[in-house]
Short mmCIF file of N, CA and C in Angstrom, two decimals:
data_model
loop_
_atom_site.label_atom_id
_atom_site.label_comp_id
_atom_site.label_asym_id
_atom_site.label_seq_id
_atom_site.Cartn_x
_atom_site.Cartn_y
_atom_site.Cartn_z
N UNK A 521 26.52 53.21 13.16
CA UNK A 521 26.22 51.69 13.57
C UNK A 521 25.05 51.11 14.59
N UNK A 522 24.92 52.09 15.38
CA UNK A 522 24.07 51.82 16.47
C UNK A 522 22.89 51.92 15.86
N UNK A 523 22.53 53.04 15.09
CA UNK A 523 20.93 53.24 14.38
C UNK A 523 20.80 51.81 13.64
N UNK A 524 21.85 51.22 12.92
CA UNK A 524 21.54 50.19 12.07
C UNK A 524 21.41 48.99 12.77
N UNK A 525 21.90 49.09 13.94
CA UNK A 525 21.74 47.60 14.84
C UNK A 525 20.14 47.87 15.41
N UNK A 526 19.98 48.92 16.04
CA UNK A 526 18.70 49.16 16.49
C UNK A 526 17.45 49.24 15.37
N UNK A 527 17.65 49.48 14.29
CA UNK A 527 16.72 49.12 13.20
C UNK A 527 16.70 47.84 12.85
N UNK A 528 17.69 47.17 12.62
CA UNK A 528 17.41 45.75 12.62
C UNK A 528 16.74 45.00 13.56
N UNK A 529 17.25 45.07 14.83
CA UNK A 529 16.17 44.55 15.93
C UNK A 529 14.67 44.81 15.81
N UNK A 530 14.70 46.33 15.22
CA UNK A 530 13.03 46.48 15.45
C UNK A 530 12.46 46.10 14.17
N UNK A 531 13.14 45.66 12.72
CA UNK A 531 12.39 44.86 11.86
C UNK A 531 12.44 43.44 11.99
N UNK A 532 13.37 42.87 12.93
CA UNK A 532 13.31 41.58 13.18
C UNK A 532 11.91 41.12 14.04
N UNK A 533 11.61 42.18 15.13
CA UNK A 533 10.58 42.18 16.08
C UNK A 533 9.26 42.37 15.36
N UNK A 534 9.03 43.05 13.86
CA UNK A 534 7.94 43.16 13.59
C UNK A 534 6.99 41.86 13.23
N UNK A 535 7.58 40.88 12.69
CA UNK A 535 6.85 39.78 12.60
C UNK A 535 6.04 39.39 13.99
N UNK A 536 6.71 39.62 14.98
CA UNK A 536 6.36 38.79 16.20
C UNK A 536 5.14 40.13 16.78
N UNK A 537 5.21 41.37 16.51
CA UNK A 537 3.90 42.03 16.72
C UNK A 537 2.85 41.97 15.81
N UNK A 538 3.06 41.40 14.88
CA UNK A 538 1.76 41.36 14.06
C UNK A 538 0.91 40.57 14.59
N UNK A 539 0.89 39.56 15.20
CA UNK A 539 -0.20 38.65 15.65
C UNK A 539 -0.25 38.96 17.23
N UNK A 540 0.25 40.04 17.76
CA UNK A 540 -0.42 40.70 19.33
C UNK A 540 -1.72 41.55 18.90
N UNK A 541 -2.66 41.58 19.80
CA UNK A 541 -3.46 42.33 20.11
C UNK A 541 -3.05 44.13 20.44
N UNK A 542 -4.24 44.79 19.45
CA UNK A 542 -3.90 46.27 19.77
C UNK A 542 -5.16 46.71 20.32
N UNK A 543 -4.96 47.53 20.90
CA UNK A 543 -5.80 48.13 22.17
C UNK A 543 -5.76 49.95 21.58
N UNK A 544 -6.97 50.40 21.49
CA UNK A 544 -7.10 52.03 21.19
C UNK A 544 -7.54 52.63 22.40
N UNK A 545 -7.09 53.55 22.89
CA UNK A 545 -7.54 54.36 24.30
C UNK A 545 -7.89 55.81 23.89
N UNK A 546 -8.81 56.40 24.23
CA UNK A 546 -9.15 57.73 23.50
C UNK A 546 -9.34 58.43 24.93
N UNK A 547 -8.10 59.44 25.15
CA UNK A 547 -8.26 60.28 26.15
C UNK A 547 -8.36 62.00 26.24
N UNK A 548 -7.79 62.60 27.07
CA UNK A 548 -7.97 64.12 27.06
C UNK A 548 -7.02 64.27 26.01
N UNK A 549 -5.67 63.89 26.05
CA UNK A 549 -4.72 64.23 25.01
C UNK A 549 -4.98 63.57 23.47
N UNK A 550 -5.96 62.78 23.18
CA UNK A 550 -5.98 62.29 21.93
C UNK A 550 -6.35 60.55 22.25
N UNK A 551 -6.08 59.99 20.83
CA UNK A 551 -6.06 58.67 20.69
C UNK A 551 -4.80 58.12 21.05
N UNK A 552 -4.55 57.05 21.29
CA UNK A 552 -3.41 56.23 21.58
C UNK A 552 -3.83 55.01 21.41
N UNK A 553 -2.52 54.23 20.98
CA UNK A 553 -2.51 52.71 20.50
C UNK A 553 -1.53 52.13 21.15
N UNK A 554 -1.88 50.84 21.87
CA UNK A 554 -0.98 50.09 22.63
C UNK A 554 -1.00 48.94 22.56
N UNK A 555 0.09 47.84 22.95
CA UNK A 555 -0.22 46.38 23.06
C UNK A 555 -0.88 46.18 24.19
N UNK A 556 -0.92 47.04 25.28
CA UNK A 556 -1.63 46.28 26.47
C UNK A 556 -2.87 47.15 26.73
N UNK A 557 -3.78 47.04 27.41
CA UNK A 557 -4.79 47.83 27.62
C UNK A 557 -4.30 49.00 28.37
N UNK A 558 -4.60 50.18 27.80
CA UNK A 558 -4.20 51.40 28.55
C UNK A 558 -5.26 52.38 29.25
N UNK A 559 -6.23 51.91 29.54
CA UNK A 559 -7.30 52.19 30.69
C UNK A 559 -8.59 51.30 30.69
N UNK A 560 -9.65 51.88 31.24
CA UNK A 560 -10.96 51.50 31.47
C UNK A 560 -11.55 51.52 29.96
N UNK A 561 -11.35 52.48 29.16
CA UNK A 561 -12.25 52.58 28.12
C UNK A 561 -11.42 51.92 26.65
N UNK A 562 -10.47 51.16 26.96
CA UNK A 562 -9.60 50.65 25.99
C UNK A 562 -10.47 49.58 24.81
N UNK A 563 -10.25 49.75 23.70
CA UNK A 563 -10.96 48.73 22.82
C UNK A 563 -10.18 47.97 22.13
N UNK A 564 -10.53 46.64 21.54
CA UNK A 564 -9.39 45.98 21.18
C UNK A 564 -9.98 46.49 19.57
N UNK A 565 -8.59 46.63 18.79
CA UNK A 565 -8.80 46.72 17.25
C UNK A 565 -8.47 45.51 16.65
N UNK A 566 -9.40 45.43 15.48
CA UNK A 566 -9.39 44.05 14.80
C UNK A 566 -8.44 44.66 13.54
N UNK A 567 -7.59 43.89 13.29
CA UNK A 567 -6.90 44.21 12.10
C UNK A 567 -6.96 42.94 11.25
N UNK A 568 -7.20 43.26 10.10
CA UNK A 568 -7.43 42.57 8.90
C UNK A 568 -6.37 41.85 8.51
N UNK A 569 -6.40 40.70 8.08
CA UNK A 569 -5.14 39.95 7.51
C UNK A 569 -5.23 39.95 5.94
N UNK A 570 -4.00 40.81 5.63
CA UNK A 570 -3.74 41.12 4.35
C UNK A 570 -2.86 40.37 3.65
N UNK A 571 -2.35 39.23 4.21
CA UNK A 571 -1.21 38.40 3.57
C UNK A 571 -1.90 37.86 2.07
N UNK A 572 -0.92 37.67 1.22
CA UNK A 572 -1.34 37.52 -0.28
C UNK A 572 -1.20 35.97 -0.33
N UNK A 573 -1.50 35.29 -1.34
CA UNK A 573 -1.12 34.05 -1.79
C UNK A 573 -2.47 33.04 -1.72
N UNK A 574 -1.98 31.97 -2.04
CA UNK A 574 -3.38 31.03 -2.16
C UNK A 574 -3.45 30.20 -0.78
N UNK A 575 -4.34 29.03 -0.64
CA UNK A 575 -4.36 28.25 0.46
C UNK A 575 -4.04 26.99 0.00
N UNK A 576 -3.22 26.31 0.93
CA UNK A 576 -2.48 25.22 0.46
C UNK A 576 -3.70 24.22 0.89
N UNK A 577 -4.80 24.45 1.39
CA UNK A 577 -5.72 23.29 1.91
C UNK A 577 -6.91 23.35 0.45
N UNK A 578 -6.63 23.97 -0.66
CA UNK A 578 -7.45 23.96 -1.61
C UNK A 578 -7.67 22.71 -2.18
N UNK A 579 -8.71 22.15 -2.73
CA UNK A 579 -8.70 20.76 -3.30
C UNK A 579 -8.63 19.66 -2.24
N UNK A 580 -8.71 19.72 -1.10
CA UNK A 580 -8.61 18.62 -0.29
C UNK A 580 -9.86 17.82 -0.43
N UNK A 581 -9.63 16.39 -0.08
CA UNK A 581 -10.97 15.76 -0.20
C UNK A 581 -11.43 15.76 1.45
N UNK A 582 -12.84 15.88 1.44
CA UNK A 582 -13.14 15.72 2.87
C UNK A 582 -12.46 14.52 3.79
N UNK A 583 -12.36 14.96 5.07
CA UNK A 583 -11.82 13.94 5.87
C UNK A 583 -12.65 13.05 6.22
N UNK A 584 -12.34 11.73 6.37
CA UNK A 584 -13.29 10.50 6.66
C UNK A 584 -12.98 9.92 7.95
N UNK A 585 -13.86 9.78 8.76
CA UNK A 585 -13.54 9.23 10.21
C UNK A 585 -12.99 7.78 10.09
N UNK A 586 -12.11 7.42 10.89
CA UNK A 586 -11.81 6.03 10.95
C UNK A 586 -11.68 5.52 12.41
N UNK A 587 -11.66 4.04 12.60
CA UNK A 587 -11.54 3.78 14.11
C UNK A 587 -10.54 4.21 14.79
N UNK A 588 -9.28 4.23 14.05
CA UNK A 588 -8.18 4.76 14.77
C UNK A 588 -7.85 5.98 14.06
N UNK A 589 -7.71 7.12 14.71
CA UNK A 589 -7.17 8.59 14.05
C UNK A 589 -5.80 8.70 13.68
N UNK A 590 -4.86 7.82 14.42
CA UNK A 590 -3.48 7.72 14.16
C UNK A 590 -3.00 7.02 13.26
N UNK A 591 -3.82 5.89 12.82
CA UNK A 591 -3.61 5.10 11.23
C UNK A 591 -3.61 6.04 10.02
N UNK A 592 -2.64 6.07 9.70
CA UNK A 592 -2.53 6.80 8.26
C UNK A 592 -2.76 6.17 7.20
N UNK A 593 -2.39 4.80 7.37
CA UNK A 593 -2.78 4.04 6.19
C UNK A 593 -4.49 3.55 5.95
N UNK A 594 -5.18 3.71 7.10
CA UNK A 594 -6.46 3.53 7.14
C UNK A 594 -7.12 4.68 6.29
N UNK A 595 -6.58 5.69 6.73
CA UNK A 595 -6.74 6.96 5.98
C UNK A 595 -6.71 7.06 4.61
N UNK A 596 -5.32 6.82 4.15
CA UNK A 596 -5.28 6.50 2.77
C UNK A 596 -5.67 5.65 1.93
N UNK A 597 -5.83 4.59 2.36
CA UNK A 597 -6.94 3.36 1.92
C UNK A 597 -8.33 4.05 1.57
N UNK A 598 -8.91 4.78 2.53
CA UNK A 598 -10.32 5.12 2.60
C UNK A 598 -10.49 6.30 1.54
N UNK A 599 -9.27 7.35 1.31
CA UNK A 599 -9.41 8.18 0.44
C UNK A 599 -9.69 7.45 -1.02
N UNK A 600 -8.69 6.52 -1.04
CA UNK A 600 -8.73 5.68 -2.36
C UNK A 600 -9.74 5.40 -2.77
N UNK A 601 -10.62 4.48 -2.08
CA UNK A 601 -11.65 3.62 -2.19
C UNK A 601 -12.73 4.57 -2.53
N UNK A 602 -12.52 5.75 -1.49
CA UNK A 602 -14.09 6.58 -1.65
C UNK A 602 -14.44 7.09 -3.15
N UNK A 603 -15.72 6.69 -3.58
CA UNK A 603 -15.98 7.23 -4.80
C UNK A 603 -16.61 8.59 -4.95
N UNK A 604 -16.73 9.38 -3.98
CA UNK A 604 -17.19 10.49 -4.23
C UNK A 604 -16.02 11.55 -4.19
N UNK A 605 -14.84 11.23 -4.30
CA UNK A 605 -13.77 12.04 -4.11
C UNK A 605 -12.83 11.87 -5.01
N UNK A 606 -12.14 12.84 -5.78
CA UNK A 606 -11.06 12.74 -6.94
C UNK A 606 -9.67 12.36 -6.31
N UNK A 607 -8.93 12.11 -7.08
CA UNK A 607 -7.49 11.87 -6.55
C UNK A 607 -6.86 13.46 -6.40
N UNK A 608 -6.17 12.97 -4.92
CA UNK A 608 -5.71 14.39 -4.37
C UNK A 608 -4.74 14.97 -5.53
N UNK A 609 -4.92 16.54 -5.74
CA UNK A 609 -4.05 16.93 -6.40
C UNK A 609 -3.53 18.49 -5.47
N UNK A 610 -2.39 18.58 -5.30
CA UNK A 610 -2.29 19.57 -4.08
C UNK A 610 -2.23 20.98 -4.87
N UNK A 611 -2.49 22.06 -4.04
CA UNK A 611 -3.16 23.10 -4.65
C UNK A 611 -1.92 23.97 -5.53
N UNK A 612 -0.54 23.95 -5.19
CA UNK A 612 0.36 24.30 -5.84
C UNK A 612 0.20 23.70 -7.56
N UNK A 613 0.23 22.35 -7.30
CA UNK A 613 0.30 21.84 -8.74
C UNK A 613 -1.19 21.90 -9.43
N UNK A 614 -2.05 22.22 -8.83
CA UNK A 614 -3.23 22.27 -9.31
C UNK A 614 -3.40 23.76 -9.96
N UNK A 615 -2.83 24.64 -9.33
CA UNK A 615 -2.68 26.19 -10.07
C UNK A 615 -1.81 26.02 -11.24
N UNK A 616 -0.92 25.21 -11.34
CA UNK A 616 0.19 25.03 -12.20
C UNK A 616 -0.75 24.73 -13.36
N UNK A 617 -1.37 23.64 -13.24
CA UNK A 617 -2.24 22.96 -14.50
C UNK A 617 -2.88 24.03 -14.95
N UNK A 618 -3.93 24.60 -13.98
CA UNK A 618 -4.78 25.52 -14.59
C UNK A 618 -4.17 26.65 -15.44
N UNK A 619 -2.91 27.37 -14.91
CA UNK A 619 -2.33 28.20 -15.36
C UNK A 619 -1.70 27.89 -16.75
N UNK A 620 -1.32 26.57 -16.93
CA UNK A 620 -1.04 25.97 -18.27
C UNK A 620 -2.10 25.67 -19.21
N UNK A 621 -3.47 25.56 -18.63
CA UNK A 621 -4.41 25.14 -19.30
C UNK A 621 -4.18 23.47 -19.81
N UNK A 622 -3.87 22.82 -18.61
CA UNK A 622 -3.60 21.56 -18.76
C UNK A 622 -4.74 20.49 -18.11
N UNK A 623 -5.32 19.57 -18.46
CA UNK A 623 -6.16 18.79 -17.50
C UNK A 623 -5.52 17.43 -17.40
N UNK A 624 -5.10 17.02 -16.38
CA UNK A 624 -4.78 15.61 -15.80
C UNK A 624 -5.73 14.66 -14.93
N UNK A 625 -5.21 13.29 -14.97
CA UNK A 625 -6.37 12.55 -14.46
C UNK A 625 -6.35 12.92 -12.67
N UNK A 626 -7.65 13.02 -12.38
CA UNK A 626 -7.81 13.11 -11.19
C UNK A 626 -8.54 14.74 -10.83
N UNK A 627 -8.65 15.34 -11.91
CA UNK A 627 -9.51 16.69 -11.79
C UNK A 627 -11.07 16.43 -11.60
N UNK A 628 -11.49 17.30 -11.48
CA UNK A 628 -13.20 17.27 -11.10
C UNK A 628 -13.40 18.13 -12.31
N UNK A 629 -14.54 18.06 -12.83
CA UNK A 629 -15.42 18.77 -13.87
C UNK A 629 -15.11 20.29 -13.96
N UNK A 630 -15.20 20.60 -12.77
CA UNK A 630 -14.80 22.21 -12.66
C UNK A 630 -13.78 22.80 -12.95
N UNK A 631 -12.36 21.83 -12.48
CA UNK A 631 -11.10 22.20 -13.01
C UNK A 631 -11.06 21.96 -14.21
N UNK A 632 -11.64 21.02 -15.22
CA UNK A 632 -11.72 21.03 -16.31
C UNK A 632 -12.33 22.34 -17.24
N UNK A 633 -13.12 22.95 -16.78
CA UNK A 633 -13.76 23.98 -17.36
C UNK A 633 -13.13 25.19 -17.10
N UNK A 634 -12.52 24.99 -15.77
CA UNK A 634 -11.45 26.19 -15.91
C UNK A 634 -10.54 26.51 -16.44
N UNK A 635 -10.01 25.07 -16.68
CA UNK A 635 -8.76 24.84 -17.78
C UNK A 635 -8.92 24.78 -19.26
N UNK A 636 -9.99 24.29 -19.65
CA UNK A 636 -10.39 24.12 -21.23
C UNK A 636 -11.52 25.00 -21.46
N UNK A 637 -12.44 25.25 -20.62
CA UNK A 637 -13.77 25.88 -20.72
C UNK A 637 -14.78 25.04 -21.22
N UNK A 638 -15.78 25.61 -21.87
CA UNK A 638 -16.85 24.59 -22.06
C UNK A 638 -16.63 23.85 -23.37
N UNK A 639 -16.96 22.53 -22.86
CA UNK A 639 -16.71 21.59 -24.52
C UNK A 639 -17.77 21.98 -25.21
N UNK A 640 -17.33 21.92 -26.72
CA UNK A 640 -18.36 21.94 -27.64
C UNK A 640 -18.96 20.84 -28.13
N UNK A 641 -18.56 19.56 -27.36
CA UNK A 641 -19.03 18.35 -27.81
C UNK A 641 -19.18 17.53 -26.36
N UNK A 642 -20.16 16.85 -26.07
CA UNK A 642 -20.51 16.15 -24.99
C UNK A 642 -21.27 14.85 -25.26
N UNK A 643 -20.63 13.60 -24.71
CA UNK A 643 -21.16 12.42 -24.99
C UNK A 643 -21.46 11.65 -23.63
N UNK A 644 -22.91 11.63 -22.98
CA UNK A 644 -23.02 11.20 -21.64
C UNK A 644 -23.00 9.42 -21.57
N UNK A 645 -23.16 8.98 -22.84
CA UNK A 645 -22.88 7.31 -22.59
C UNK A 645 -22.09 6.76 -23.84
N UNK A 646 -21.37 5.86 -23.65
CA UNK A 646 -21.39 4.68 -22.26
C UNK A 646 -20.55 5.58 -21.21
N UNK A 647 -19.58 6.27 -21.51
CA UNK A 647 -18.87 6.77 -20.60
C UNK A 647 -18.88 8.50 -20.82
N UNK A 648 -19.24 9.17 -19.72
CA UNK A 648 -18.98 10.67 -19.90
C UNK A 648 -17.82 10.92 -20.54
N UNK A 649 -17.87 11.90 -21.75
CA UNK A 649 -16.69 12.22 -22.79
C UNK A 649 -17.15 13.47 -23.00
N UNK A 650 -16.18 14.43 -23.08
CA UNK A 650 -16.13 16.00 -23.21
C UNK A 650 -14.95 15.94 -24.56
N UNK A 651 -15.38 16.70 -25.48
CA UNK A 651 -14.35 16.62 -26.70
C UNK A 651 -14.01 18.24 -26.68
N UNK A 652 -12.80 18.22 -26.85
CA UNK A 652 -12.52 19.85 -27.29
C UNK A 652 -11.69 19.66 -28.68
N UNK A 653 -11.65 20.84 -29.60
CA UNK A 653 -10.95 20.93 -30.92
C UNK A 653 -10.03 21.75 -30.69
N UNK A 654 -8.72 21.46 -31.14
CA UNK A 654 -8.03 22.43 -31.30
C UNK A 654 -7.48 23.08 -32.82
N UNK A 655 -7.66 24.34 -32.67
CA UNK A 655 -7.57 24.60 -34.30
C UNK A 655 -6.30 25.87 -34.50
N UNK A 656 -5.46 25.59 -35.60
CA UNK A 656 -4.31 26.34 -35.52
C UNK A 656 -4.48 26.73 -37.37
N UNK A 657 -4.31 28.18 -37.41
CA UNK A 657 -4.67 28.73 -38.58
C UNK A 657 -5.78 28.60 -39.17
N UNK A 658 -7.01 28.26 -38.77
CA UNK A 658 -8.18 28.12 -39.09
C UNK A 658 -8.36 26.49 -39.34
N UNK A 659 -7.29 25.35 -39.35
CA UNK A 659 -7.39 24.24 -39.75
C UNK A 659 -7.56 23.40 -38.33
N UNK A 660 -8.21 21.96 -38.23
CA UNK A 660 -8.44 21.47 -37.53
C UNK A 660 -6.93 20.66 -37.19
N UNK A 661 -6.58 20.77 -35.49
CA UNK A 661 -5.31 20.39 -35.63
C UNK A 661 -5.03 19.17 -34.59
N UNK A 662 -6.17 18.94 -33.56
CA UNK A 662 -5.96 18.18 -32.67
C UNK A 662 -7.71 17.97 -31.85
N UNK A 663 -7.72 16.86 -31.52
CA UNK A 663 -9.06 16.84 -30.80
C UNK A 663 -8.62 16.00 -29.51
N UNK A 664 -9.19 16.67 -28.22
CA UNK A 664 -9.03 16.12 -26.99
C UNK A 664 -10.06 15.44 -26.55
N UNK A 665 -10.09 14.13 -25.87
CA UNK A 665 -11.08 13.51 -25.30
C UNK A 665 -10.64 13.54 -23.64
N UNK A 666 -11.78 13.99 -23.07
CA UNK A 666 -11.56 13.86 -21.56
C UNK A 666 -12.82 13.13 -21.22
N UNK A 667 -12.03 11.94 -20.43
CA UNK A 667 -13.38 11.08 -19.94
C UNK A 667 -13.38 10.97 -18.59
N UNK A 668 -14.36 10.72 -18.24
CA UNK A 668 -15.26 10.92 -16.63
C UNK A 668 -15.48 9.87 -16.12
N UNK A 669 -15.04 9.69 -14.88
CA UNK A 669 -15.74 8.43 -14.03
C UNK A 669 -16.03 8.89 -12.80
N UNK A 670 -17.18 8.73 -12.30
CA UNK A 670 -17.87 9.37 -10.93
C UNK A 670 -17.36 11.12 -10.65
N UNK A 671 -17.33 11.69 -12.09
CA UNK A 671 -17.18 13.03 -11.83
C UNK A 671 -15.78 13.23 -11.92
N UNK A 672 -14.99 12.47 -11.71
CA UNK A 672 -13.56 12.91 -11.88
C UNK A 672 -12.91 12.49 -13.32
N UNK A 673 -11.92 12.97 -13.60
CA UNK A 673 -11.17 12.60 -14.95
C UNK A 673 -10.41 11.44 -14.65
N UNK A 674 -10.99 10.30 -15.56
CA UNK A 674 -10.24 9.14 -15.51
C UNK A 674 -9.09 9.29 -16.60
N UNK A 675 -9.18 9.82 -17.88
CA UNK A 675 -8.32 9.64 -18.57
C UNK A 675 -8.65 10.80 -19.84
N UNK A 676 -7.27 11.28 -20.23
CA UNK A 676 -7.26 12.49 -21.14
C UNK A 676 -6.59 12.08 -22.58
N UNK A 677 -7.08 11.74 -23.88
CA UNK A 677 -6.66 11.32 -24.86
C UNK A 677 -6.52 12.33 -26.21
N UNK A 678 -5.24 12.71 -26.49
CA UNK A 678 -5.12 13.56 -27.49
C UNK A 678 -5.03 12.90 -28.97
N UNK A 679 -5.73 13.21 -29.74
CA UNK A 679 -5.83 12.43 -31.49
C UNK A 679 -5.92 13.51 -32.20
N UNK A 680 -5.26 12.86 -33.32
CA UNK A 680 -4.91 13.59 -34.80
C UNK A 680 -6.14 13.46 -35.50
N UNK A 681 -6.84 14.56 -35.93
CA UNK A 681 -8.22 14.49 -36.91
C UNK A 681 -7.79 13.50 -38.08
#
């Protein structure tokens, strides 16, 4: 029982030790590692971050400077009115859409290319439009029209041929 409790305490302390610095010391008896400098020749060991997963900051629009940084409504309005950024889609939703090969309003051209691939037809005027064809069993099943405005998806329309 005592061993189990000791093991539990050690496992609970591991995440705390993961952010600590590690020092390597070479002495006559060999090399040792410690969480504190163990001599004058102590070297800091850089531990590579090996966490897996995505970044929650993906697809964030660039921050715009406002007169009052504490006023969040001004930042929200500036984001909506800014023509150079697309609608915000958080990284989890974006990955879900791309995995399902879905295109939604607010995606960039790069996102559409990642979801649908290169379009077989493009029309630059009067509004930039990419047309995709879906074929089932060799027959044309559906046409997908992706309309862009300022480099962002404005509308996605599915039509029967």
